[in-house]
GROMACS .gro file of C-alpha atoms in nm:
model
  214
    1MET     CA    1   4.372  -2.590  -2.223
    2LYS     CA    2   4.162  -2.544  -2.501
    3ILE     CA    3   4.045  -2.831  -2.723
    4ILE     CA    4   3.984  -2.698  -3.039
    5SER     CA    5   3.760  -2.894  -3.334
    6VAL     CA    6   4.022  -2.978  -3.572
    7THR     CA    7   3.700  -2.799  -3.843
    8ASP     CA    8   3.794  -2.446  -3.652
    9PRO     CA    9   3.890  -2.275  -3.939
   10GLU     CA   10   4.275  -2.206  -3.747
   11PHE     CA   11   4.303  -2.585  -3.753
   12THR     CA   12   4.434  -2.436  -4.134
   13ASN     CA   13   4.679  -2.344  -3.998
   14TYR     CA   14   4.930  -2.674  -3.962
   15GLY     CA   15   4.684  -2.857  -4.135
   16ARG     CA   16   4.377  -3.022  -4.338
   17ILE     CA   17   4.088  -3.262  -4.357
   18ILE     CA   18   4.069  -3.467  -4.581
   19GLU     CA   19   3.788  -3.543  -4.751
   20GLY     CA   20   3.663  -3.824  -4.928
   21TYR     CA   21   3.821  -4.156  -4.851
   22GLU     CA   22   3.517  -4.347  -4.662
   23GLU     CA   23   3.637  -4.720  -4.767
   24GLU     CA   24   3.964  -4.655  -4.708
   25LYS     CA   25   3.985  -4.495  -4.487
   26LYS     CA   26   3.711  -4.802  -4.314
   27GLN     CA   27   4.021  -5.052  -4.403
   28ILE     CA   28   4.227  -4.872  -4.182
   29MET     CA   29   3.990  -4.875  -3.851
   30GLU     CA   30   3.956  -5.198  -3.849
   31ALA     CA   31   4.345  -5.283  -3.925
   32LEU     CA   32   4.410  -5.055  -3.622
   33GLY     CA   33   4.172  -5.138  -3.384
   34ALA     CA   34   4.215  -5.519  -3.521
   35ASN     CA   35   4.579  -5.563  -3.545
   36THR     CA   36   4.808  -5.287  -3.297
   37PRO     CA   37   4.727  -5.235  -2.924
   38ILE     CA   38   4.648  -4.958  -2.686
   39PRO     CA   39   4.930  -4.969  -2.472
   40GLU     CA   40   4.974  -4.811  -2.087
   41GLY     CA   41   5.203  -4.537  -2.248
   42THR     CA   42   5.314  -4.446  -2.580
   43GLU     CA   43   5.409  -4.715  -2.875
   44TYR     CA   44   5.527  -4.575  -3.212
   45VAL     CA   45   5.587  -4.812  -3.513
   46ALA     CA   46   5.673  -4.660  -3.798
   47GLU     CA   47   5.594  -4.959  -4.063
   48GLU     CA   48   5.366  -5.217  -3.986
   49LYS     CA   49   5.243  -5.460  -4.264
   50VAL     CA   50   4.957  -5.534  -4.191
   51LEU     CA   51   4.874  -5.177  -4.306
   52GLN     CA   52   5.135  -5.144  -4.551
   53GLU     CA   53   4.988  -5.466  -4.750
   54LEU     CA   54   4.682  -5.275  -4.697
   55GLU     CA   55   4.451  -5.191  -5.045
   56ALA     CA   56   4.333  -4.901  -4.885
   57SER     CA   57   4.656  -4.758  -4.839
   58VAL     CA   58   4.808  -4.828  -5.206
   59LYS     CA   59   4.538  -4.662  -5.292
   60MET     CA   60   4.709  -4.299  -5.034
   61THR     CA   61   5.062  -4.353  -5.179
   62ASN     CA   62   4.931  -4.356  -5.506
   63THR     CA   63   4.705  -4.016  -5.484
   64LEU     CA   64   4.777  -3.894  -5.204
   65PHE     CA   65   5.116  -3.876  -5.136
   66GLY     CA   66   5.144  -3.891  -5.558
   67GLY     CA   67   5.320  -4.226  -5.631
   68SER     CA   68   5.618  -4.106  -5.387
   69PRO     CA   69   5.718  -4.409  -5.138
   70MET     CA   70   5.549  -4.438  -4.821
   71GLN     CA   71   5.498  -4.607  -4.427
   72TYR     CA   72   5.171  -4.673  -4.297
   73GLY     CA   73   5.250  -4.705  -3.913
   74TRP     CA   74   5.087  -4.593  -3.602
   75CYS     CA   75   5.120  -4.476  -3.245
   76ASN     CA   76   4.931  -4.515  -2.950
   77GLY     CA   77   4.810  -4.571  -2.602
   78HIS     CA   78   4.769  -4.317  -2.307
   79ASN     CA   79   4.935  -3.942  -2.330
   80THR     CA   80   4.847  -3.643  -2.176
   81LYS     CA   81   5.171  -3.468  -2.270
   82LEU     CA   82   5.337  -3.244  -2.420
   83ASN     CA   83   5.743  -3.376  -2.380
   84CYS     CA   84   5.880  -3.235  -2.715
   85LEU     CA   85   5.798  -3.115  -3.046
   86GLU     CA   86   5.959  -3.229  -3.414
   87TYR     CA   87   5.923  -3.141  -3.774
   88HIS     CA   88   5.946  -3.363  -4.109
   89ARG     CA   89   6.065  -3.259  -4.455
   90SER     CA   90   5.672  -3.345  -4.534
   91SER     CA   91   5.320  -3.390  -4.444
   92GLU     CA   92   5.190  -3.634  -4.226
   93ILE     CA   93   4.877  -3.797  -4.255
   94ASN     CA   94   4.708  -3.956  -3.943
   95LEU     CA   95   4.333  -4.162  -3.934
   96GLY     CA   96   4.203  -4.237  -3.625
   97ALA     CA   97   4.054  -4.567  -3.503
   98THR     CA   98   3.951  -4.370  -3.192
   99ASP     CA   99   3.916  -3.964  -3.128
  100PHE     CA  100   4.280  -3.768  -3.040
  101ILE     CA  101   4.415  -3.459  -2.972
  102LEU     CA  102   4.670  -3.296  -3.170
  103LEU     CA  103   4.994  -3.088  -2.996
  104LEU     CA  104   5.101  -2.754  -3.277
  105ALA     CA  105   5.315  -2.479  -3.296
  106LYS     CA  106   5.403  -2.328  -3.590
  107ARG     CA  107   5.789  -2.383  -3.719
  108GLU     CA  108   5.834  -2.035  -3.785
  109GLU     CA  109   5.702  -1.951  -3.431
  110ILE     CA  110   6.095  -2.168  -3.334
  111SER     CA  111   6.330  -1.822  -3.286
  112ASP     CA  112   6.734  -1.923  -3.201
  113TYR     CA  113   6.624  -2.291  -3.272
  114LYS     CA  114   6.330  -2.257  -2.981
  115LEU     CA  115   6.009  -2.215  -2.880
  116ASP     CA  116   5.826  -2.071  -2.633
  117SER     CA  117   5.533  -2.338  -2.446
  118SER     CA  118   5.275  -2.116  -2.535
  119LYS     CA  119   5.253  -2.132  -2.881
  120VAL     CA  120   5.128  -2.492  -2.883
  121LYS     CA  121   4.754  -2.501  -2.992
  122ALA     CA  122   4.515  -2.880  -2.894
  123PHE     CA  123   4.255  -2.952  -3.189
  124LEU     CA  124   4.058  -3.292  -3.106
  125VAL     CA  125   4.079  -3.495  -3.398
  126PRO     CA  126   3.769  -3.689  -3.452
  127LYS     CA  127   3.756  -4.100  -3.481
  128GLY     CA  128   3.722  -4.161  -3.866
  129VAL     CA  129   3.881  -3.837  -3.984
  130MET     CA  130   4.153  -3.823  -4.190
  131VAL     CA  131   4.369  -3.501  -4.126
  132GLU     CA  132   4.715  -3.423  -4.282
  133VAL     CA  133   4.949  -3.232  -4.092
  134TYR     CA  134   5.177  -2.962  -4.312
  135ALA     CA  135   5.616  -3.009  -4.305
  136THR     CA  136   5.547  -2.662  -4.169
  137ALA     CA  137   5.396  -2.771  -3.867
  138LEU     CA  138   5.559  -2.860  -3.564
  139HIS     CA  139   5.362  -3.220  -3.308
  140TYR     CA  140   5.461  -3.470  -3.127
  141ALA     CA  141   5.281  -3.775  -3.041
  142PRO     CA  142   4.909  -3.769  -2.960
  143CYS     CA  143   4.707  -3.723  -2.652
  144GLN     CA  144   4.421  -3.904  -2.588
  145ALA     CA  145   4.056  -3.746  -2.557
  146HIS     CA  146   3.881  -3.933  -2.293
  147LYS     CA  147   4.067  -3.950  -1.923
  148ASP     CA  148   3.938  -4.350  -1.954
  149SER     CA  149   4.008  -4.418  -2.287
  150GLY     CA  150   4.340  -4.453  -2.516
  151PHE     CA  151   4.407  -4.402  -2.905
  152GLN     CA  152   4.452  -4.519  -3.179
  153VAL     CA  153   4.656  -4.324  -3.520
  154LEU     CA  154   4.754  -4.463  -3.812
  155VAL     CA  155   5.093  -4.240  -3.951
  156GLY     CA  156   5.153  -4.180  -4.251
  157LEU     CA  157   5.481  -4.092  -4.387
  158PRO     CA  158   5.770  -4.132  -4.707
  159GLN     CA  159   5.948  -4.488  -4.661
  160GLY     CA  160   6.186  -4.466  -4.385
  161THR     CA  161   6.078  -4.120  -4.168
  162ASN     CA  162   6.217  -4.197  -3.808
  163VAL     CA  163   6.358  -4.487  -3.897
  164GLY     CA  164   6.721  -4.493  -3.800
  165LYS     CA  165   6.991  -4.204  -3.770
  166PRO     CA  166   7.235  -4.156  -4.015
  167GLU     CA  167   7.561  -3.987  -3.989
  168TYR     CA  168   7.696  -3.722  -4.004
  169THR     CA  169   7.875  -3.399  -3.863
  170ALA     CA  170   7.676  -3.088  -3.770
  171VAL     CA  171   7.748  -2.836  -3.953
  172ASN     CA  172   7.437  -2.579  -3.837
  173GLN     CA  173   7.208  -2.538  -3.476
  174GLU     CA  174   7.000  -2.789  -3.687
  175ASP     CA  175   7.202  -3.045  -3.688
  176LYS     CA  176   7.157  -3.084  -3.384
  177LEU     CA  177   6.842  -3.115  -3.376
  178LEU     CA  178   6.832  -3.407  -3.688
  179ARG     CA  179   6.715  -3.733  -3.425
  180ALA     CA  180   6.613  -3.977  -3.696
  181THR     CA  181   6.554  -4.032  -4.024
  182ASN     CA  182   6.348  -3.679  -4.187
  183LYS     CA  183   6.331  -3.566  -3.799
  184TRP     CA  184   6.379  -3.267  -3.616
  185LEU     CA  185   6.295  -3.239  -3.266
  186LEU     CA  186   6.344  -2.953  -2.966
  187ALA     CA  187   6.266  -3.118  -2.602
  188HIS     CA  188   6.139  -3.016  -2.293
  189ALA     CA  189   6.405  -3.018  -2.047
  190ASP     CA  190   6.122  -3.260  -1.835
  191SER     CA  191   6.109  -3.501  -2.117
  192LYS     CA  192   6.291  -3.816  -2.152
  193GLU     CA  193   6.392  -3.660  -2.494
  194ALA     CA  194   6.595  -3.384  -2.347
  195LYS     CA  195   6.775  -3.685  -2.030
  196ASP     CA  196   6.856  -3.908  -2.411
  197GLY     CA  197   7.074  -3.603  -2.529
  198ALA     CA  198   6.793  -3.399  -2.702
  199TRP     CA  199   6.835  -3.077  -2.808
  200ILE     CA  200   6.625  -2.932  -2.501
  201GLY     CA  201   6.443  -2.611  -2.770
  202ILE     CA  202   6.111  -2.639  -2.571
  203THR     CA  203   6.063  -2.302  -2.310
  204GLY     CA  204   5.808  -2.259  -2.102
  205GLU     CA  205   5.576  -2.521  -1.947
  206ASN     CA  206   5.585  -2.860  -2.074
  207ILE     CA  207   5.160  -2.870  -2.122
  208ASP     CA  208   4.929  -3.159  -1.969
  209ILE     CA  209   4.576  -3.161  -2.090
  210ALA     CA  210   4.515  -3.408  -1.851
  211GLY     CA  211   4.304  -3.163  -1.697
  212ASP     CA  212   4.121  -3.047  -1.966
  213ILE     CA  213   3.934  -3.380  -2.112
  214GLN     CA  214   3.657  -3.592  -1.994
   0.00000   0.00000   0.00000
């Protein structure tokens, strides 16, 4: 699979590079490196106290998100597979203390609540580059950019996202995709999430970039 840099104009269909914030990025990367693990699998923490209390996080809340309450957590580990795609009603901020790869598709490419994995593109985000992933971009857990190392990635989202699941009765098909607060998910049939009852909405192969990284 071709891996595209986020500096390529193609990325602007899915998100943008956030310029500036050099001191804030440095502070966050140091905190990620010192306080969060890189497990063999993939681990996600929606809100990490150490990250939440950084001056950098307070500034980013007040500027990047216009003062709306935010949570800062992380997604770390080792991964090369697509497995699922999700979307939120809001943008997401990512910043890696390592290089990492995002597998992305466009929400508009969903047809009848399904998406062919051939629509997915891989984007390399270098260490220290902060990106906004638009609400219209389907995404999931990052992938490692190198065979011999994992990833450590900041995840900034509106407060309460991915924390618990609202009680509801599905009114339409999209409601059946709701897996957690502010999280709608399409799973590939081969994924653990599908076996746990998630909507099987990814057709085609379950992309694995293991052979595309060095």
